[in-house]
Amino acid sequence: MNKQPKIKRKEIALVGNPNSGKTTIFNALTGLRHKTANYPGVTVEKKEGILALPLSREQVTVIDLPGAYSLTPTSTDEEIVHEVLLGRVVGTPPPDLVVIIVDASNLERNLFFAGQVIETSTRAIMVLNMWDLALKNGLDIDLQQLSRRYGIPVVPAIGGQKGGMERLKVAIEKQLSLEPAKAKVSPENCHLPLPLEVKDMRGRIERFIKFMFKHNPHAAQGEALRLIGDSYFRSPLFREMGEQLKQVVIAVRKRLEHVRIDWSSVEAENRYEFIKAIYDQAVPTSEVKRVKTSDRIDRILTHPFWGLIFFGLMMAAIFQAIFSWANYPMEMISTCITKMSEWFGQILPDGQLKSLAIDGIMAGVGGIVIFLPQILFLFFFIALFEDSGYMARAAFLLDRIMRSVGLSGKSFIPLLSSFACAVPGIMATRTVEDKNDRLATILVVPLMSCSARLPVYTLMIAAFIPPAKILGIFDLKGVTLFSLYVLSVVAGLIAAWIFRKTILRKSLTPFILELPPYRIPQWRTVLHLMWDRAKVFLSRAGTIIFAFSIILWFLISYPRNPAVEQRFDSARVAASQTLQGDELAHRLSYIDAEQKGEEIRISFAGWIGRSIEPVIKPLGFTWEIGIGLVASFVARELMVSTLAILNHVEDKSGGESRELVQALQEQVSISSGKRVYTPLVAVSLMVFFLFACQCISTLAIVKRETNGWRWPLFMVAYMTTLAWVASFLVYQGGKILGFE
Amino acid sequence: MPIRINLNKEFLSLDQLKPGEIGMIQDYKGMGEISGRIKELGLIRGSLVLVKKYAPFNDPLEIVVRGSHLSLRKKEASQIVVIKVLPKIEP
Ligand SMILES: Nc1nc2c(ncn2[C@@H]2O[C@H](COP(=O)(O)OP(=O)(O)OP(=O)(O)O)[C@@H](O)[C@H]2O)c(=O)[nH]1
Ligand SMILES: [Mg+2]
């Protein structure tokens, strides 16, 4: 049949309303494991996978797309759907087959977008997903009727469950084998006849834009109708074709107003009327039993008062849990690492290699791996939020508060995911419709305290915050951590407010958010998310942290200066001639420590630390901390690695290593002889970490999402300034108040 | 759901409905001023809208349209003109 040589795999695109289960089905078809969750807007980019058709074993490409409510995009993620379906991406024709994933429990609304899609595509299949929910709601959908009315195959499915997927694969294969003309009935069939005036006007726009749809000529007609109703001129066509198209559309609207036609509702009213006729026939049940569980849960969770209280308690509980529950597994890992170090110490011959293995790698990487349990706990809670359906509720509860600083409730989702990591957080802003809302969100996302900062906080808190109870129940250490997070949120909100008042003024787009029904979180989804993050965390430890631990060890251990060694050697000789017994031993260990200190001071790292010391001194940081600060611009966790390596190298003379926490408490600065850390310095350091933009991946993603260097550079500048000023205030203010 | 139209047809904006009340959409204030997205989600003339609840500080509100739960801000809701419709009380 196929005469053309096979150059390219056939392409199948999965589309549908947000949260209708596209990614769930994509994963089932391709065997991949992309993220699914129970809120609209999980997938924000195009993802590809491969499916082997059941009979011919031919391989086809499956494309997962963000969710969309309409082919008139209102946000960046919806624009992607528009581009792909209409085949407007250069070099990529529209997909060979479109699989429309419809939420059967929400059929009417889902059919709106389905209709638009069917009209623009050559081959299509409709999947009635969430079939289980539809049954539970008492809907009795007549599949044959739907299939006949839309002229395409209709397949019921329950997520990725086997039966549905088998049927879907068979349908896909069959559709792909048909000529387009047989695969689908005429494109006119998803709406009612339009009024003559409207048809005329649609034709006028169609002729104007036709040349942009060479691949897909009848897509131009649907697009023309949508441009008429696109009141905010959000379609990418307006950007590409400029004023001219806008003028044509405005003229058309004037004309329609003249004959008393509401151009802004023409398409929606027509389609919903068309749908109603089908719906009434295909879903004959008169009595629709709505599942009431969600409503009952919402009585408390989105209650104007109790909802906020619940939200606050949830957050407090999470931090308390991260801090106290995670302790046990962390101690276990810590013991393992110490045991391993000791074991290495026994089997390796003395010398530089041993030092590198124990002081560099084991200290640097092991120092980070300890924090794995905390990361897992954090992601466990985030996964619960995402998969239960609470995420959208939180956005609903907080919209008003967020708006008072110029963000929107939709910014909540990116901001919350940024507590895990800013990179997915910035991606998630694609669902924020308004351009300025989105930019403001992107700019403050990195202020949210991500999980890479957690090790630094944990270490500092463990070492310097006294174990006290507040109000008899809350642990002071837990409260400190919680306050840091609160501070990061407050700072983020204030920053957003300032940006909205100055550089990112007006915004127009409304806030419309769907609240999906609650669902019991699936343990598999939750575990997958935790597992994925554990992998990311550990592979970072195995790559960047590993490599830089070696580099750091080198920078801290070299260059060596024989003159220094000689000087201390002669001091030792002098001591052994004048002193005896205990006094001598004491003196000798003192000289050892002095020598180590001096060696670090003259090392490369010491040089780096000392050269930035003038800048960080007002913040209470000595040059030893300076080394860590420089390293942490590569990866935040390297702060902890640096401290561990410094401590190890310094301490080598003593043989077995002290606990890092204790070492930090006792560390004295080599140049001044004073303690490096006081509780005040620790707080100042944590505040610095909270605000500083020390993450190259974040900058790279901001550059990509904003198309240029302008915003990432601005971000570094404002965050670094903020970090410095805040630490300065903490440290100098604390000194004045007598905390030193 | 069996419904009975309120006889004294009083035009209200959607945000004037109290939680639990149902309105039928009549019109929008301003031509094309409200986002087309509202209509694409099924809030067209003649649709029934149940106001479910108001968020803290009375904004946004949660509504139910065609079985799906949506959240809208008061600003948009105030542009939607409805008449109140009383659901028949079921025993
Ligand atoms: N009960 C039920 N839940 C389902 C079904 N299919 C998917 N889900 C759940 O629905 C939620 C949304 O699924 P996703 O696959 O993430 O949806 P999506 O369409 O990719 O969503 P976006 O990427 O946000 O557009 C998840 O919590 C799934 O577990 C189904 O058939 N029945
Ligand atoms: Mg998805």
Tab-separated table of C-alpha atoms and ligand atoms in Angstrom, chain A residues 22-23 35 42-43 64-65, ligand 2:
chain	number	residue	atom	x	y	z
A	22	LYS	CA	-3.590	11.783	28.649
A	23	THR	CA	-0.292	11.108	30.317
A	35	LYS	CA	4.492	12.495	35.574
A	42	VAL	CA	0.735	18.661	34.945
A	43	THR	CA	2.178	18.195	31.466
A	64	ASP	CA	1.868	13.454	24.778
A	65	LEU	CA	0.727	17.044	24.901
C	2	MG	MG	-0.343	15.085	31.295
